[in-house]
Every structure is written in structure tokens, then in C-alpha cells.
Coordinates of C-alpha atoms in Angstrom, one line a residue:
M122 CA 0.0 0.0 0.0
V123 CA 1.3 3.5 -0.9
R124 CA 0.5 6.2 1.7
L125 CA 0.5 9.8 0.5
D126 CA 2.0 12.5 2.6
K127 CA -0.5 15.3 2.7
N128 CA 2.1 17.9 3.7
K129 CA 4.3 17.1 0.8
I130 CA 1.4 17.1 -1.7
Q131 CA 0.1 20.4 -0.4
S132 CA 3.6 21.8 -0.6
G133 CA 4.0 20.5 -4.1
L134 CA 0.6 22.0 -5.1
G135 CA 1.7 25.4 -3.8
R136 CA 5.0 25.4 -5.7
R137 CA 3.3 24.1 -8.9
A138 CA 0.5 26.7 -8.7
K139 CA 3.1 29.5 -8.2
M140 CA 5.1 28.3 -11.2
T141 CA 2.0 28.3 -13.3
N142 CA 0.9 31.8 -12.7
D143 CA 2.2 34.0 -9.8
S144 CA -0.7 36.4 -10.2
Q145 CA -3.4 33.8 -9.4
D146 CA -4.8 33.7 -5.9
A147 CA -5.0 30.6 -3.7
Q148 CA -8.5 29.7 -4.9
D149 CA -7.6 29.8 -8.5
N150 CA -4.7 27.4 -7.8
Q151 CA -7.2 24.7 -6.9
E152 CA -8.8 24.8 -10.3
V153 CA -7.4 23.7 -13.6
D154 CA -7.3 26.3 -16.3
T155 CA -9.1 24.4 -19.1
K156 CA -9.4 27.3 -21.5
R157 CA -5.7 28.0 -22.0
P158 CA -4.1 25.7 -24.6
Q159 CA -1.5 23.3 -23.2
S160 CA -0.3 19.8 -23.6
S161 CA -2.6 16.9 -22.6
N162 CA 0.0 15.4 -20.3
S163 CA 0.3 18.8 -18.5
E164 CA -3.4 19.1 -18.2
L165 CA -3.7 15.6 -16.8
E166 CA -1.0 16.2 -14.3
K167 CA -2.5 19.4 -13.0
F168 CA -6.0 18.0 -12.9
S169 CA -4.7 15.0 -10.9
L170 CA -3.1 17.3 -8.4
Y171 CA -6.4 19.2 -8.2
V172 CA -8.3 15.9 -7.5
L173 CA -5.9 15.1 -4.7
K174 CA -6.4 18.6 -3.2
V175 CA -10.1 18.2 -3.2
L176 CA -9.9 14.7 -1.6
M177 CA -7.8 16.1 1.3
D178 CA -9.9 19.2 1.7
E179 CA -13.0 17.0 2.1
N180 CA -11.1 14.6 4.4
I181 CA -11.7 11.7 2.0
P182 CA -9.0 8.9 2.2
T183 CA -6.7 9.2 -0.8
T184 CA -7.2 5.6 -1.9
P185 CA -7.0 4.6 -5.6
N186 CA -10.7 3.9 -5.6
N187 CA -11.7 7.2 -4.1
F188 CA -9.2 9.0 -6.5
Q189 CA -10.9 7.3 -9.5
I190 CA -14.4 8.3 -8.3
Y191 CA -13.5 11.9 -7.6
F192 CA -11.4 12.1 -10.8
E193 CA -14.5 11.2 -12.8
K194 CA -16.9 13.3 -10.6
L195 CA -14.8 16.5 -11.0
L196 CA -14.1 15.8 -14.7
D197 CA -17.9 16.0 -15.3
N198 CA -17.8 19.7 -14.3
K199 CA -15.2 20.6 -16.8
P200 CA -15.7 21.9 -20.4
L201 CA -16.5 19.3 -23.1
S202 CA -13.2 20.0 -24.9
F203 CA -11.2 19.4 -21.8
K204 CA -13.0 16.2 -21.0
K205 CA -12.4 14.9 -24.5
R206 CA -8.7 15.5 -24.2
I207 CA -8.5 13.8 -20.9
N208 CA -10.6 10.8 -21.9
D209 CA -8.5 10.3 -25.0
L210 CA -5.5 9.8 -22.7
L211 CA -7.5 7.4 -20.5
E212 CA -8.7 5.2 -23.4
A213 CA -5.4 3.3 -23.6
E214 CA -5.7 2.2 -19.9
S215 CA -6.7 -1.4 -19.2
V216 CA -10.2 -2.2 -17.9
N217 CA -10.6 -3.0 -14.3
D218 CA -10.8 -6.5 -12.7
D219 CA -14.6 -6.6 -12.7
E220 CA -14.7 -5.9 -16.4
H221 CA -12.1 -8.7 -17.0
R222 CA -14.2 -11.0 -14.9
A223 CA -17.3 -10.1 -16.8
K224 CA -15.6 -10.8 -20.1
M225 CA -14.3 -14.1 -18.7
E226 CA -17.8 -15.2 -17.7
M227 CA -19.1 -14.4 -21.2
E228 CA -16.4 -16.5 -22.7
V229 CA -17.1 -19.4 -20.2
K230 CA -20.8 -19.3 -21.2
E231 CA -19.9 -19.3 -24.8
G232 CA -17.6 -22.3 -24.2
F233 CA -20.5 -24.1 -22.4
G234 CA -22.6 -23.5 -25.4
Q235 CA -19.9 -25.0 -27.6
I236 CA -19.7 -28.1 -25.4
K237 CA -23.4 -28.6 -25.6
S238 CA -23.3 -28.3 -29.4
I239 CA -20.5 -30.9 -29.5
M240 CA -22.6 -33.2 -27.3
Q241 CA -25.6 -32.8 -29.6
V242 CA -23.5 -33.8 -32.6
V243 CA -22.0 -36.8 -30.8
S244 CA -25.5 -37.8 -29.8
T245 CA -26.7 -37.6 -33.4
V246 CA -23.8 -39.7 -34.5
Y247 CA -24.5 -42.2 -31.8
K248 CA -28.2 -42.5 -32.9
N249 CA -27.1 -43.0 -36.5
I250 CA -24.8 -45.8 -35.6
N251 CA -27.6 -47.5 -33.7
V252 CA -29.8 -47.2 -36.8
M253 CA -27.0 -48.7 -38.9
K254 CA -26.7 -51.6 -36.4
E255 CA -30.4 -52.3 -36.7
I256 CA -30.2 -52.3 -40.5
V257 CA -27.3 -54.7 -40.5
K258 CA -29.0 -56.9 -38.0
K259 CA -32.2 -57.0 -40.1
R260 CA -30.2 -57.8 -43.3
T261 CA -28.2 -60.5 -41.5
A262 CA -31.4 -62.2 -40.4
E263 CA -32.8 -62.1 -44.0
L264 CA -29.6 -63.6 -45.3
E265 CA -29.7 -66.5 -42.8
V266 CA -33.3 -67.3 -43.8
N267 CA -33.1 -66.9 -47.6
S268 CA -29.5 -68.2 -48.4
G269 CA -27.9 -71.5 -47.7
Q270 CA -24.5 -70.5 -48.7
L271 CA -22.1 -71.2 -45.9
S272 CA -19.7 -68.4 -46.9
I273 CA -22.4 -65.7 -46.7
T274 CA -23.4 -66.9 -43.2
N275 CA -19.8 -66.8 -42.1
I276 CA -19.4 -63.2 -43.5
T277 CA -22.6 -62.0 -41.8
S278 CA -21.5 -63.7 -38.6
A279 CA -18.1 -61.9 -38.7
L280 CA -19.8 -58.6 -39.5
N281 CA -22.1 -59.1 -36.6
E282 CA -19.1 -59.7 -34.3
D283 CA -17.4 -56.6 -35.6
L284 CA -20.5 -54.5 -34.9
K285 CA -20.6 -55.9 -31.4
K286 CA -17.1 -54.8 -30.8
L287 CA -17.8 -51.4 -32.3
S288 CA -20.9 -51.1 -30.1
F289 CA -18.9 -52.0 -27.0
L290 CA -16.2 -49.4 -27.8
M291 CA -18.8 -46.7 -28.6
N292 CA -20.7 -47.4 -25.4
K293 CA -17.5 -47.1 -23.4
Q294 CA -16.5 -43.8 -25.2
M295 CA -20.0 -42.4 -24.7
G296 CA -19.8 -43.2 -21.0
T297 CA -16.5 -41.4 -20.8
L298 CA -17.9 -38.4 -22.7
K299 CA -20.9 -38.3 -20.5
T300 CA -18.8 -38.3 -17.3
H301 CA -16.6 -35.5 -18.6
Y302 CA -19.7 -33.5 -19.7
E303 CA -21.4 -33.9 -16.3
K304 CA -18.3 -32.8 -14.5
T305 CA -17.9 -29.8 -16.8
G306 CA -21.6 -28.9 -16.3
I307 CA -21.1 -28.9 -12.5
I308 CA -18.0 -26.7 -12.7
L309 CA -19.7 -24.2 -15.1
K310 CA -22.8 -24.0 -13.0
E311 CA -20.7 -23.3 -10.0
I312 CA -19.0 -20.4 -11.9
E313 CA -22.4 -19.2 -13.1
S314 CA -23.8 -19.2 -9.6
K315 CA -21.1 -16.6 -8.7
A316 CA -21.4 -14.6 -11.8
V317 CA -21.6 -10.8 -11.6
F318 CA -22.5 -10.1 -15.2
D319 CA -25.8 -10.2 -17.1
S320 CA -24.9 -11.1 -20.6
R321 CA -28.4 -10.4 -21.9
F322 CA -28.0 -6.6 -21.3
G323 CA -24.3 -6.2 -21.1
V324 CA -24.3 -4.9 -17.5
Y325 CA -23.8 -6.3 -14.1
N326 CA -26.4 -8.5 -12.5
R327 CA -28.6 -8.2 -9.4
R328 CA -26.2 -10.1 -7.1
Y329 CA -23.4 -7.7 -7.9
L330 CA -25.6 -4.6 -7.5
L331 CA -26.8 -5.7 -4.1
Q332 CA -23.3 -6.6 -2.9
S333 CA -22.0 -3.3 -4.2
V334 CA -24.7 -1.4 -2.3
E335 CA -23.8 -3.4 0.9
N336 CA -20.1 -2.5 0.4
E337 CA -20.9 1.1 -0.2
C338 CA -22.9 1.2 3.0
S339 CA -19.9 0.0 4.9
S340 CA -17.7 2.6 3.2
I341 CA -20.1 5.4 4.0
E342 CA -20.3 4.3 7.6
Q343 CA -16.6 4.6 7.9
F344 CA -15.9 7.7 5.8
S345 CA -19.2 9.6 5.9
H346 CA -19.4 10.5 2.3
K347 CA -22.6 10.7 0.1
S348 CA -23.7 8.1 -2.5
T349 CA -27.0 7.4 -4.2
L350 CA -28.8 4.6 -6.0
V351 CA -30.9 5.3 -9.1
L352 CA -33.4 2.8 -10.5
A353 CA -34.6 3.1 -14.0
K354 CA -37.3 1.2 -15.9
V355 CA -39.3 1.5 -19.2
K356 CA -42.9 2.1 -18.4
D357 CA -45.1 -1.1 -18.6
D358 CA -47.6 0.6 -20.9
V359 CA -44.8 1.2 -23.5
L360 CA -43.7 -2.4 -23.3
N361 CA -47.3 -3.7 -23.5
K362 CA -47.7 -2.1 -26.9
I363 CA -44.9 -4.3 -28.2
V364 CA -46.2 -7.7 -29.2
S365 CA -43.0 -9.7 -29.6
N366 CA -41.0 -10.6 -26.5
K367 CA -37.9 -10.4 -28.7
D368 CA -38.7 -6.8 -29.6
R369 CA -39.3 -5.9 -26.0
M370 CA -35.9 -7.4 -25.1
V371 CA -34.3 -5.3 -27.9
L372 CA -35.8 -2.1 -26.6
T373 CA -34.8 -2.9 -23.0
R374 CA -31.2 -3.8 -24.1
N375 CA -30.9 -0.4 -25.9
I376 CA -32.0 1.3 -22.7
A377 CA -29.2 -0.5 -20.8
K378 CA -26.7 0.7 -23.4
L379 CA -27.8 4.3 -22.9
L380 CA -27.5 4.0 -19.2
L381 CA -24.0 2.8 -19.6
K382 CA -23.3 5.7 -21.9
T383 CA -24.4 8.3 -19.4
S384 CA -22.6 6.6 -16.4
R385 CA -19.2 7.2 -15.0
R386 CA -16.6 4.5 -14.9
S387 CA -16.9 4.3 -11.1
D388 CA -20.7 3.8 -11.4
V389 CA -22.2 0.3 -11.1
V390 CA -24.8 -0.2 -13.8
A391 CA -26.7 -3.5 -13.3
H392 CA -30.0 -5.3 -14.2
Y393 CA -31.9 -5.7 -11.0
G394 CA -34.6 -7.9 -12.7
D395 CA -37.8 -7.6 -14.7
G396 CA -36.4 -4.8 -16.8
V397 CA -35.4 -2.7 -13.8
F398 CA -31.9 -1.3 -13.9
G399 CA -29.9 0.0 -11.0
M400 CA -27.1 2.6 -11.1
L401 CA -25.0 2.9 -7.9
M402 CA -23.4 6.3 -8.0
K403 CA -20.5 6.5 -5.5
H404 CA -19.6 9.8 -3.9
T405 CA -22.6 11.4 -5.5
D406 CA -25.1 13.5 -3.5
I407 CA -28.8 13.9 -4.3
N408 CA -28.3 17.1 -6.4
N409 CA -25.7 15.4 -8.6
A410 CA -28.0 12.3 -8.8
K411 CA -30.8 14.6 -10.0
R412 CA -28.5 16.0 -12.7
A413 CA -27.6 12.4 -13.7
C414 CA -31.3 11.6 -14.0
E415 CA -31.8 14.6 -16.2
R416 CA -29.0 13.5 -18.5
I417 CA -30.5 10.0 -18.7
S418 CA -33.9 11.4 -19.6
D419 CA -32.6 13.8 -22.1
L420 CA -30.6 11.1 -23.9
I421 CA -33.4 8.5 -23.9
Y422 CA -36.0 11.0 -25.1
A423 CA -33.7 12.3 -27.7
T424 CA -33.1 8.8 -29.1
S425 CA -35.5 7.3 -31.7
F426 CA -36.4 3.6 -31.1
F427 CA -37.9 1.6 -33.9
I428 CA -39.6 -1.8 -33.8
G429 CA -39.8 -2.7 -37.5
D430 CA -41.3 0.4 -39.1
M431 CA -43.0 1.5 -35.9
E432 CA -41.3 4.2 -33.8
V433 CA -41.7 3.6 -30.1
D434 CA -42.7 6.5 -27.9
T435 CA -40.4 5.7 -25.0
D436 CA -41.3 6.6 -21.4
I437 CA -38.8 6.0 -18.6
E438 CA -39.3 5.8 -14.8
L439 CA -36.5 7.0 -12.5
A440 CA -36.2 6.9 -8.8
I441 CA -33.4 8.2 -6.5
V442 CA -32.6 6.9 -3.0
P443 CA -29.7 8.0 -0.9
I444 CA -27.4 5.2 0.4
D445 CA -27.9 5.2 4.2
P446 CA -25.9 2.6 6.2
E447 CA -28.5 2.7 8.9
H448 CA -31.0 1.0 6.7
T449 CA -30.9 -2.4 4.9
T450 CA -30.2 -2.7 1.2
E451 CA -33.6 -4.4 0.8
T452 CA -35.2 -1.3 2.3
L453 CA -33.4 1.1 0.0
V454 CA -34.2 -0.9 -3.1
S455 CA -37.9 -1.4 -2.0
L456 CA -38.3 2.3 -1.5
A457 CA -37.0 3.1 -5.0
L458 CA -39.1 0.4 -6.6
D459 CA -42.3 1.8 -5.0
A460 CA -41.4 5.3 -6.3
L461 CA -40.8 4.2 -9.9
P462 CA -44.5 4.3 -11.0
K463 CA -44.8 7.9 -9.8
T464 CA -42.4 9.1 -12.5
G465 CA -42.5 9.4 -16.3
K466 CA -42.6 11.7 -19.2
R467 CA -46.1 13.1 -18.2
L468 CA -45.4 12.8 -14.4
E469 CA -42.4 13.7 -12.3
P470 CA -39.2 13.2 -14.3
Y471 CA -37.7 11.5 -11.3
W472 CA -38.6 10.8 -7.7
V473 CA -36.3 11.4 -4.7
C474 CA -37.2 8.8 -2.0
E475 CA -37.6 9.7 1.7
M476 CA -39.4 8.3 4.7
I477 CA -37.3 5.2 4.9
E478 CA -38.5 4.4 8.4
E479 CA -42.1 3.9 7.2
V480 CA -40.9 1.4 4.6
E481 CA -39.0 -0.6 7.1
E482 CA -42.0 -0.8 9.4
Q483 CA -44.2 -1.9 6.5
M484 CA -41.6 -4.6 5.6
E485 CA -41.5 -5.8 9.2
E486 CA -45.3 -6.0 9.3
E487 CA -45.4 -8.1 6.1
D488 CA -42.8 -10.4 7.5
G489 CA -44.8 -10.8 10.7
A490 CA -47.9 -11.6 8.7

């Protein structure tokens, strides 16, 4: 673990700010001048120092994870041209461990599909051999009845013995294949039971979302920062107008892609279930979560969705709930789920959830009943 010395960093920040422009005051030194042309490396270096300064000013531990979160959070407030230059530098960076794991799981599932296909082919070959055996058996019986030639009888007898040997070998091989297949299936099911990725929508799954919220609750309890959970869902009346399940899936998958597009790298975008998507926004207060919901709405409503020749009039539900370590993850999610129907294009654009205590009391009553 690398520990950063705050005194050295602050001293370095002061020296660097003075070298940049002696006429700027202390407040200006904390900001990155994004208007003045300069090299991308220099911009990145100064912005990184600014991120560290903000972390220390807000008494946030300067861990790599917190640095990444604040880097993306503060970058959102910068001009578009500056963000583009910085993002161009970051594109070459490798993806994080979870993204590697998600990719691995997709490859494992693809491999499982290949194994199943191989087994189907082997099964077909086995059935064909059985058919061939029955044909030969039938013809052998006919030869024994209709021909008295000893040589023909001997040939058919030898052929029958050969087929018996073949059958024995094939049964043994199929038994071995079956054993390996069953062991492979058990291993792959075990991996799938621990999966964090929903390959249907290209986002994380419910298990990973709930675990991430649990972890964030522990982090907030320790460091007292703000984080929020946003739930999003296409309105049921929009989906009900689409006859084909496949077309409904396509629309929902496109919504997931747009959620990913509007999210930061530190956000956790996941499919909670039944077309409901969750976005865990770390180190993000309610006001910033509202702005995120506005970006989501603007992007979705500005995008045209077509099912065949029919354009779909999309309507999205959005609910925001602050992550509170004093309440269970189930309570937070339940509160947001209940708020979703209150929102939409012709209703409230998003709903900020409150009154968590009442929800917990209701859940306790339901459990008691």
C-alpha cells in the first residue's frame, strides 16, 4: 500500500501553482485552467493534483478507488473539450478487474454452449450408428433365412461380431464423454452461480448490484461521504404495446446501453430484474444524482427507437434513493421500486425517496404476517 504524505502534496501543489501563474490567488490554484491551450499530459498532471487537493480538503481517504471516483466526478464539471482530451488519454488504460471477470464469464458461457453443441453432434452420430446396427441386424437375419451358402453366413457372422465390438467401444466412449460432460456442467454451473454479469443486457447482475450497495454502506459508515442509488425502468404501458418478446428485449437492451453511456466508470450499472436497472453512483449526493437523471432522460427521449417500421414513444421511470448505512439494502431498493410508477414523461421526471423508516416498518409487518 502506498501512503500519500499530505504535507508534501500540499507543498508541491503550492509550488506548482506558483510556477504556473504567480498572479493567481489561492482559490484559482485549486482549479485547472481548461481554457488555455496546453499539452494533454500537463493538463492531466495538473488536474490529478487538483483531485488530490479536493480529496484532502473534504477529508476523503486518498485511496486509488476514491481517487478514481473523484477524478470522474470532478471531470464531469469541466468543459467538453477538456473532458475529451483527458478521456483520449485514458482510453489506452486497461479495464478494471470486474470488467475482466465479466468478459471471462461471457467466454465461459460461450464455451459451455460449444460443449453442448458438440454433445448434440455426438448424440446424433450415436443415434445414426444405432440405426446402422439395426439395419445390418435385419439384413443379417434375412440372409440367414433366404440363403444357404455357408460363406455368406460366415461373413454376416463376422460382420455381426465386428459390430458388437464397435458397439462396446462406442458405449465405453460415450460413457466417458458423459462423465466429462457432467463434471464440466457442474463446474460451469458453479461459476455461473457466482457470476456478476448479465450477458443479456451487457451490464452487471442483481447479485453484484446488491453486494455493491452493501459494500458502499460499509464505506459510508466509515468515511461519511454521500452516495446514491438510481433505479430506471421503461414504463409497462410502453412495453405492453410491443407484441413480440424479442422486440421488447431489444428495446430494454438499448435502454441498458444508454444507461452505460451516461454513467461514469466508477458507477455500477446493473440489471436488478424484470427490466429494472440500477445505477449505484458512488460519492454522489442527491443534487448530482438529479442531474444524472436529467442526463438520462434527455438522452433517452432524444433517441429514436424503432420496432420494424414503428417508432416507439419511450417513457422512462426514474427513482433516486440516498445510500444510508442505517438501513438495509432491501429497504433502499424497495423504497426506490415503490417510487418508480410515480415518474414518467407526463409525471415527475424522477422521484427522490424519503421516509425510509415507514418502509422498514411496513416490511416488518409483512414479514410478521
